Amino acid sequence: MGYVVESLKQLFGKAPARPDSAGMSAEARAVHQAKKRQPLSKEALEAAHAEHRARGGNHTWRNRRWATLIGVNLLFVISYYFDVQLVEGALTAARVVGFHFADLNASLQVTLAFREMVLNLMIGTATVTLMWWLLGGRTFCSWVCPYHLLAEGAEWLHLRLVQRRIIKDHTFHRGVRTLFYLVFALLALATGYTVFETVSPTGIVSRALIYGPTLALVWVGGLLLFEIFVSRRAWCRYVCPIGVTYGIVGTLSPLRVQYDVTDCHHEGDCRKVCLVPHVLDVTVKGRAASLRQDLTSDCTRCGLCVDVCPTSSLRFKVKGADKLL
Ligand code: SF4
Ligand code: SF4
C-alpha cells in the first residue's frame, strides 16, 4: 500500500518521501552507518567506473528497447503498406490479429468527449490495461512511443549544448503535468472533442509513419526544438498525460526496477541519465529506507539506469519472482 501511495504522490508532482532514521529498517541503517564509517575513496570510485567503461559501458537494455520500439512501429507501417491486416490502425487505436487495442489515454479522452463508451473501445481498453499492467505501465513510454525515441535524440543534443555551456537547462515544477492532465480532461468534456489527440506527438508521429507526413509534424518539430534549446525532455516531464495514465496502471504492475543499497557508490550516474530522476532519489546517500526498494511507478522501465550502474545496484525484477533480470 505504501508503494502505491508513494507512486501516486510522485506521479502527481510531489517530491519523494525522505525517511528519518526511525522510518528505516535496521539493515538499511546498518549499511548507511558502515558507509559513513568507511567511505569509498575517490580512487576506488574512479577505478570502479573505469572498469565499467573498459567493459564498453553497457547498453543491453537500451538496445533491446530501441529494437522493440522500432519493431512495434514498423509492424504498423509494414502491415498498412502491404495491406496485411495483421495490425490495423495506429498506436492510439488498433486491431492486432483481430483483438482490439486502445491507448488508455485516448480511450479516456474519447469517453470524456462523447460521454459514452462503445463496446469495441471497452474491449480495447480492457486488453491494453491488462497488457500494460503486466508489462509495467509507463513501459509504453520508453518501449513503444515513437516520440520517445525522437526526444532521446533531442536530449542527447541538449545535454551536449549544456555541457559546452552554450545553453542552460530550464526546469519546471513537475506538478504542472497534473495541471495539464486536468486541463486536457476538462477540454474533452467541455468541447466534446479529443483536444489532446490533436496535439499529442505520440499520435502525430505514429500516424505520420503509417499514413504519411502531415502539417502537424511542424508542431512536433517545434516541441523537439524546445527540448533541444530550452528544457530537457520537457513534453514527457511536464506535459504528457499519457505518462500519467500509464503510471497509474503501473502502480500495481509486477514488473519494476529494484534498487539495492548495499553496493551502491551513490555517485549518481543513474540520476544523470534518467528522464524522471526523482524516482532515483532513493539512491542518494542515506536515503534508502530499506535494503531493497522498488522504484515508484513514474519510472518508465527504460533500463538506462540499469545499464549505467557500475555496481548492478539497479535491476529489473518481477514482483513475486526471486530472480532479478
Ligand atoms: S545505483 Fe546509481 S548511485 Fe548507486 S552505484 Fe548505481 S549508478 Fe551509482
Ligand atoms: S529509473 Fe531507470 S529505468 Fe526508470 S526511467 Fe529512470 S533510468 Fe529509466
PDB file of N, CA, C and O in Angstrom, residues 98-149:
ATOM      1  N   GLY A  98      -6.996  -9.372 -34.902  1.00  0.00           N
ATOM      2  CA  GLY A  98      -8.419  -9.446 -34.543  1.00  0.00           C
ATOM      3  C   GLY A  98      -8.760  -8.877 -33.176  1.00  0.00           C
ATOM      4  O   GLY A  98      -9.926  -8.620 -32.886  1.00  0.00           O
ATOM      5  N   PHE A  99      -7.747  -8.650 -32.319  1.00  0.00           N
ATOM      6  CA  PHE A  99      -8.026  -8.112 -30.974  1.00  0.00           C
ATOM      7  C   PHE A  99      -8.000  -6.589 -31.005  1.00  0.00           C
ATOM      8  O   PHE A  99      -7.122  -5.995 -31.616  1.00  0.00           O
ATOM      9  N   HIS A 100      -8.962  -5.978 -30.337  1.00  0.00           N
ATOM     10  CA  HIS A 100      -8.996  -4.517 -30.285  1.00  0.00           C
ATOM     11  C   HIS A 100      -8.039  -4.007 -29.212  1.00  0.00           C
ATOM     12  O   HIS A 100      -8.005  -4.531 -28.101  1.00  0.00           O
ATOM     13  N   PHE A 101      -7.248  -3.002 -29.567  1.00  0.00           N
ATOM     14  CA  PHE A 101      -6.354  -2.349 -28.619  1.00  0.00           C
ATOM     15  C   PHE A 101      -6.638  -0.855 -28.651  1.00  0.00           C
ATOM     16  O   PHE A 101      -6.788  -0.295 -29.737  1.00  0.00           O
ATOM     17  N   ALA A 102      -6.720  -0.226 -27.513  1.00  0.00           N
ATOM     18  CA  ALA A 102      -6.934   1.226 -27.497  1.00  0.00           C
ATOM     19  C   ALA A 102      -5.995   1.838 -26.467  1.00  0.00           C
ATOM     20  O   ALA A 102      -5.911   1.350 -25.334  1.00  0.00           O
ATOM     21  N   ASP A 103      -5.297   2.887 -26.872  1.00  0.00           N
ATOM     22  CA  ASP A 103      -4.426   3.588 -25.933  1.00  0.00           C
ATOM     23  C   ASP A 103      -5.279   4.093 -24.772  1.00  0.00           C
ATOM     24  O   ASP A 103      -6.355   4.668 -24.983  1.00  0.00           O
ATOM     25  N   LEU A 104      -4.803   3.874 -23.562  1.00  0.00           N
ATOM     26  CA  LEU A 104      -5.631   4.175 -22.385  1.00  0.00           C
ATOM     27  C   LEU A 104      -5.988   5.649 -22.284  1.00  0.00           C
ATOM     28  O   LEU A 104      -7.115   6.004 -21.930  1.00  0.00           O
ATOM     29  N   ASN A 105      -5.027   6.498 -22.608  1.00  0.00           N
ATOM     30  CA  ASN A 105      -5.321   7.931 -22.504  1.00  0.00           C
ATOM     31  C   ASN A 105      -6.292   8.372 -23.597  1.00  0.00           C
ATOM     32  O   ASN A 105      -7.180   9.185 -23.363  1.00  0.00           O
ATOM     33  N   ALA A 106      -6.119   7.786 -24.805  1.00  0.00           N
ATOM     34  CA  ALA A 106      -7.030   8.113 -25.908  1.00  0.00           C
ATOM     35  C   ALA A 106      -8.451   7.658 -25.542  1.00  0.00           C
ATOM     36  O   ALA A 106      -9.431   8.374 -25.795  1.00  0.00           O
ATOM     37  N   SER A 107      -8.576   6.481 -24.920  1.00  0.00           N
ATOM     38  CA  SER A 107      -9.900   5.987 -24.506  1.00  0.00           C
ATOM     39  C   SER A 107     -10.551   6.944 -23.517  1.00  0.00           C
ATOM     40  O   SER A 107     -11.753   7.240 -23.610  1.00  0.00           O
ATOM     41  N   LEU A 108      -9.731   7.417 -22.592  1.00  0.00           N
ATOM     42  CA  LEU A 108     -10.238   8.346 -21.578  1.00  0.00           C
ATOM     43  C   LEU A 108     -10.744   9.623 -22.253  1.00  0.00           C
ATOM     44  O   LEU A 108     -11.841  10.116 -21.954  1.00  0.00           O
ATOM     45  N   GLN A 109      -9.950  10.132 -23.197  1.00  0.00           N
ATOM     46  CA  GLN A 109     -10.318  11.356 -23.915  1.00  0.00           C
ATOM     47  C   GLN A 109     -11.631  11.150 -24.692  1.00  0.00           C
ATOM     48  O   GLN A 109     -12.525  11.986 -24.633  1.00  0.00           O
ATOM     49  N   VAL A 110     -11.733  10.001 -25.400  1.00  0.00           N
ATOM     50  CA  VAL A 110     -12.934   9.714 -26.196  1.00  0.00           C
ATOM     51  C   VAL A 110     -14.158   9.600 -25.279  1.00  0.00           C
ATOM     52  O   VAL A 110     -15.227  10.156 -25.551  1.00  0.00           O
ATOM     53  N   THR A 111     -13.986   8.895 -24.162  1.00  0.00           N
ATOM     54  CA  THR A 111     -15.102   8.708 -23.223  1.00  0.00           C
ATOM     55  C   THR A 111     -15.573  10.046 -22.667  1.00  0.00           C
ATOM     56  O   THR A 111     -16.782  10.302 -22.567  1.00  0.00           O
ATOM     57  N   LEU A 112     -14.604  10.906 -22.319  1.00  0.00           N
ATOM     58  CA  LEU A 112     -14.976  12.213 -21.767  1.00  0.00           C
ATOM     59  C   LEU A 112     -15.638  13.073 -22.839  1.00  0.00           C
ATOM     60  O   LEU A 112     -16.621  13.767 -22.569  1.00  0.00           O
ATOM     61  N   ALA A 113     -15.093  13.008 -24.059  1.00  0.00           N
ATOM     62  CA  ALA A 113     -15.619  13.858 -25.133  1.00  0.00           C
ATOM     63  C   ALA A 113     -17.030  13.439 -25.533  1.00  0.00           C
ATOM     64  O   ALA A 113     -17.917  14.277 -25.694  1.00  0.00           O
ATOM     65  N   PHE A 114     -17.268  12.126 -25.703  1.00  0.00           N
ATOM     66  CA  PHE A 114     -18.580  11.653 -26.182  1.00  0.00           C
ATOM     67  C   PHE A 114     -19.495  11.194 -25.047  1.00  0.00           C
ATOM     68  O   PHE A 114     -20.632  10.823 -25.270  1.00  0.00           O
ATOM     69  N   ARG A 115     -18.934  11.190 -23.844  1.00  0.00           N
ATOM     70  CA  ARG A 115     -19.679  10.797 -22.628  1.00  0.00           C
ATOM     71  C   ARG A 115     -20.349   9.434 -22.746  1.00  0.00           C
ATOM     72  O   ARG A 115     -21.436   9.204 -22.238  1.00  0.00           O
ATOM     73  N   GLU A 116     -19.706   8.557 -23.485  1.00  0.00           N
ATOM     74  CA  GLU A 116     -20.173   7.161 -23.544  1.00  0.00           C
ATOM     75  C   GLU A 116     -18.990   6.293 -23.958  1.00  0.00           C
ATOM     76  O   GLU A 116     -18.005   6.786 -24.504  1.00  0.00           O
ATOM     77  N   MET A 117     -19.105   5.003 -23.700  1.00  0.00           N
ATOM     78  CA  MET A 117     -18.029   4.115 -24.073  1.00  0.00           C
ATOM     79  C   MET A 117     -18.591   3.002 -24.948  1.00  0.00           C
ATOM     80  O   MET A 117     -19.415   2.211 -24.484  1.00  0.00           O
ATOM     81  N   VAL A 118     -18.157   2.989 -26.221  1.00  0.00           N
ATOM     82  CA  VAL A 118     -18.689   1.953 -27.113  1.00  0.00           C
ATOM     83  C   VAL A 118     -18.005   0.613 -26.811  1.00  0.00           C
ATOM     84  O   VAL A 118     -16.909   0.573 -26.260  1.00  0.00           O
ATOM     85  N   LEU A 119     -18.663  -0.495 -27.224  1.00  0.00           N
ATOM     86  CA  LEU A 119     -18.189  -1.830 -26.840  1.00  0.00           C
ATOM     87  C   LEU A 119     -16.745  -2.103 -27.285  1.00  0.00           C
ATOM     88  O   LEU A 119     -15.918  -2.561 -26.495  1.00  0.00           O
ATOM     89  N   ASN A 120     -16.417  -1.777 -28.551  1.00  0.00           N
ATOM     90  CA  ASN A 120     -15.066  -2.038 -29.048  1.00  0.00           C
ATOM     91  C   ASN A 120     -14.011  -1.302 -28.227  1.00  0.00           C
ATOM     92  O   ASN A 120     -12.926  -1.814 -27.980  1.00  0.00           O
ATOM     93  N   LEU A 121     -14.360  -0.075 -27.831  1.00  0.00           N
ATOM     94  CA  LEU A 121     -13.433   0.730 -27.034  1.00  0.00           C
ATOM     95  C   LEU A 121     -13.247   0.099 -25.653  1.00  0.00           C
ATOM     96  O   LEU A 121     -12.142   0.040 -25.109  1.00  0.00           O
ATOM     97  N   MET A 122     -14.350  -0.439 -25.105  1.00  0.00           N
ATOM     98  CA  MET A 122     -14.274  -1.085 -23.793  1.00  0.00           C
ATOM     99  C   MET A 122     -13.360  -2.306 -23.863  1.00  0.00           C
ATOM    100  O   MET A 122     -12.504  -2.516 -22.999  1.00  0.00           O
ATOM    101  N   ILE A 123     -13.545  -3.101 -24.935  1.00  0.00           N
ATOM    102  CA  ILE A 123     -12.721  -4.317 -25.090  1.00  0.00           C
ATOM    103  C   ILE A 123     -11.259  -3.919 -25.264  1.00  0.00           C
ATOM    104  O   ILE A 123     -10.362  -4.459 -24.615  1.00  0.00           O
ATOM    105  N   GLY A 124     -11.031  -2.916 -26.140  1.00  0.00           N
ATOM    106  CA  GLY A 124      -9.663  -2.457 -26.404  1.00  0.00           C
ATOM    107  C   GLY A 124      -9.000  -1.934 -25.140  1.00  0.00           C
ATOM    108  O   GLY A 124      -7.835  -2.227 -24.864  1.00  0.00           O
ATOM    109  N   THR A 125      -9.737  -1.162 -24.358  1.00  0.00           N
ATOM    110  CA  THR A 125      -9.184  -0.584 -23.143  1.00  0.00           C
ATOM    111  C   THR A 125      -8.848  -1.676 -22.132  1.00  0.00           C
ATOM    112  O   THR A 125      -7.783  -1.658 -21.506  1.00  0.00           O
ATOM    113  N   ALA A 126      -9.743  -2.657 -22.009  1.00  0.00           N
ATOM    114  CA  ALA A 126      -9.508  -3.746 -21.051  1.00  0.00           C
ATOM    115  C   ALA A 126      -8.272  -4.556 -21.454  1.00  0.00           C
ATOM    116  O   ALA A 126      -7.427  -4.874 -20.611  1.00  0.00           O
ATOM    117  N   THR A 127      -8.147  -4.851 -22.756  1.00  0.00           N
ATOM    118  CA  THR A 127      -6.991  -5.631 -23.233  1.00  0.00           C
ATOM    119  C   THR A 127      -5.696  -4.883 -22.932  1.00  0.00           C
ATOM    120  O   THR A 127      -4.723  -5.453 -22.436  1.00  0.00           O
ATOM    121  N   VAL A 128      -5.707  -3.575 -23.263  1.00  0.00           N
ATOM    122  CA  VAL A 128      -4.485  -2.787 -23.085  1.00  0.00           C
ATOM    123  C   VAL A 128      -4.164  -2.588 -21.605  1.00  0.00           C
ATOM    124  O   VAL A 128      -2.996  -2.632 -21.208  1.00  0.00           O
ATOM    125  N   THR A 129      -5.185  -2.405 -20.776  1.00  0.00           N
ATOM    126  CA  THR A 129      -4.937  -2.250 -19.336  1.00  0.00           C
ATOM    127  C   THR A 129      -4.245  -3.495 -18.794  1.00  0.00           C
ATOM    128  O   THR A 129      -3.249  -3.403 -18.069  1.00  0.00           O
ATOM    129  N   LEU A 130      -4.760  -4.657 -19.182  1.00  0.00           N
ATOM    130  CA  LEU A 130      -4.184  -5.919 -18.709  1.00  0.00           C
ATOM    131  C   LEU A 130      -2.735  -6.054 -19.200  1.00  0.00           C
ATOM    132  O   LEU A 130      -1.832  -6.386 -18.434  1.00  0.00           O
ATOM    133  N   MET A 131      -2.529  -5.712 -20.492  1.00  0.00           N
ATOM    134  CA  MET A 131      -1.203  -5.852 -21.076  1.00  0.00           C
ATOM    135  C   MET A 131      -0.198  -4.937 -20.365  1.00  0.00           C
ATOM    136  O   MET A 131       0.878  -5.370 -19.963  1.00  0.00           O
ATOM    137  N   TRP A 132      -0.583  -3.664 -20.167  1.00  0.00           N
ATOM    138  CA  TRP A 132       0.364  -2.722 -19.549  1.00  0.00           C
ATOM    139  C   TRP A 132       0.469  -2.907 -18.050  1.00  0.00           C
ATOM    140  O   TRP A 132       1.463  -2.520 -17.444  1.00  0.00           O
ATOM    141  N   TRP A 133      -0.526  -3.511 -17.450  1.00  0.00           N
ATOM    142  CA  TRP A 133      -0.401  -3.857 -16.036  1.00  0.00           C
ATOM    143  C   TRP A 133       0.714  -4.904 -15.903  1.00  0.00           C
ATOM    144  O   TRP A 133       1.584  -4.797 -15.053  1.00  0.00           O
ATOM    145  N   LEU A 134       0.693  -5.898 -16.820  1.00  0.00           N
ATOM    146  CA  LEU A 134       1.713  -6.944 -16.784  1.00  0.00           C
ATOM    147  C   LEU A 134       3.097  -6.387 -17.130  1.00  0.00           C
ATOM    148  O   LEU A 134       4.098  -6.735 -16.520  1.00  0.00           O
ATOM    149  N   LEU A 135       3.130  -5.505 -18.142  1.00  0.00           N
ATOM    150  CA  LEU A 135       4.423  -5.022 -18.631  1.00  0.00           C
ATOM    151  C   LEU A 135       4.965  -3.827 -17.854  1.00  0.00           C
ATOM    152  O   LEU A 135       6.108  -3.414 -18.067  1.00  0.00           O
ATOM    153  N   GLY A 136       4.157  -3.235 -17.024  1.00  0.00           N
ATOM    154  CA  GLY A 136       4.689  -2.166 -16.190  1.00  0.00           C
ATOM    155  C   GLY A 136       4.300  -0.758 -16.559  1.00  0.00           C
ATOM    156  O   GLY A 136       5.125   0.147 -16.495  1.00  0.00           O
ATOM    157  N   GLY A 137       3.065  -0.533 -16.937  1.00  0.00           N
ATOM    158  CA  GLY A 137       2.568   0.843 -17.083  1.00  0.00           C
ATOM    159  C   GLY A 137       3.374   1.719 -18.010  1.00  0.00           C
ATOM    160  O   GLY A 137       3.232   1.650 -19.232  1.00  0.00           O
ATOM    161  N   ARG A 138       4.251   2.533 -17.435  1.00  0.00           N
ATOM    162  CA  ARG A 138       4.980   3.514 -18.243  1.00  0.00           C
ATOM    163  C   ARG A 138       5.994   2.876 -19.190  1.00  0.00           C
ATOM    164  O   ARG A 138       6.688   3.588 -19.911  1.00  0.00           O
ATOM    165  N   THR A 139       6.074   1.562 -19.185  1.00  0.00           N
ATOM    166  CA  THR A 139       6.898   0.873 -20.169  1.00  0.00           C
ATOM    167  C   THR A 139       6.463   1.306 -21.573  1.00  0.00           C
ATOM    168  O   THR A 139       7.272   1.356 -22.496  1.00  0.00           O
ATOM    169  N   PHE A 140       5.166   1.637 -21.723  1.00  0.00           N
ATOM    170  CA  PHE A 140       4.672   2.132 -23.016  1.00  0.00           C
ATOM    171  C   PHE A 140       5.525   3.306 -23.493  1.00  0.00           C
ATOM    172  O   PHE A 140       5.893   3.388 -24.665  1.00  0.00           O
ATOM    173  N   CYS A 141       5.828   4.236 -22.559  1.00  0.00           N
ATOM    174  CA  CYS A 141       6.555   5.456 -22.934  1.00  0.00           C
ATOM    175  C   CYS A 141       7.891   5.133 -23.578  1.00  0.00           C
ATOM    176  O   CYS A 141       8.202   5.610 -24.655  1.00  0.00           O
ATOM    177  N   SER A 142       8.704   4.340 -22.902  1.00  0.00           N
ATOM    178  CA  SER A 142      10.073   4.165 -23.398  1.00  0.00           C
ATOM    179  C   SER A 142      10.233   2.989 -24.365  1.00  0.00           C
ATOM    180  O   SER A 142      11.199   2.933 -25.103  1.00  0.00           O
ATOM    181  N   TRP A 143       9.291   2.050 -24.361  1.00  0.00           N
ATOM    182  CA  TRP A 143       9.450   0.871 -25.222  1.00  0.00           C
ATOM    183  C   TRP A 143       8.571   0.917 -26.470  1.00  0.00           C
ATOM    184  O   TRP A 143       8.736   0.108 -27.371  1.00  0.00           O
ATOM    185  N   VAL A 144       7.604   1.827 -26.536  1.00  0.00           N
ATOM    186  CA  VAL A 144       6.687   1.843 -27.685  1.00  0.00           C
ATOM    187  C   VAL A 144       6.534   3.229 -28.325  1.00  0.00           C
ATOM    188  O   VAL A 144       6.536   3.349 -29.552  1.00  0.00           O
ATOM    189  N   CYS A 145       6.428   4.262 -27.505  1.00  0.00           N
ATOM    190  CA  CYS A 145       6.103   5.603 -28.026  1.00  0.00           C
ATOM    191  C   CYS A 145       7.169   6.099 -29.011  1.00  0.00           C
ATOM    192  O   CYS A 145       8.333   6.264 -28.629  1.00  0.00           O
ATOM    193  N   PRO A 146       6.783   6.399 -30.271  1.00  0.00           N
ATOM    194  CA  PRO A 146       7.790   6.838 -31.246  1.00  0.00           C
ATOM    195  C   PRO A 146       8.369   8.217 -30.926  1.00  0.00           C
ATOM    196  O   PRO A 146       9.495   8.512 -31.289  1.00  0.00           O
ATOM    197  N   TYR A 147       7.574   9.058 -30.212  1.00  0.00           N
ATOM    198  CA  TYR A 147       8.107  10.382 -29.861  1.00  0.00           C
ATOM    199  C   TYR A 147       9.251  10.240 -28.856  1.00  0.00           C
ATOM    200  O   TYR A 147      10.186  11.034 -28.851  1.00  0.00           O
ATOM    201  N   HIS A 148       9.169   9.213 -28.019  1.00  0.00           N
ATOM    202  CA  HIS A 148      10.214   8.999 -27.010  1.00  0.00           C
ATOM    203  C   HIS A 148      11.579   8.851 -27.673  1.00  0.00           C
ATOM    204  O   HIS A 148      12.574   9.416 -27.212  1.00  0.00           O
ATOM    205  N   LEU A 149      11.607   8.112 -28.776  1.00  0.00           N
ATOM    206  CA  LEU A 149      12.885   7.884 -29.463  1.00  0.00           C
ATOM    207  C   LEU A 149      13.417   9.196 -30.052  1.00  0.00           C
ATOM    208  O   LEU A 149      14.608   9.502 -29.922  1.00  0.00           O
TER     209      LEU A 149
END
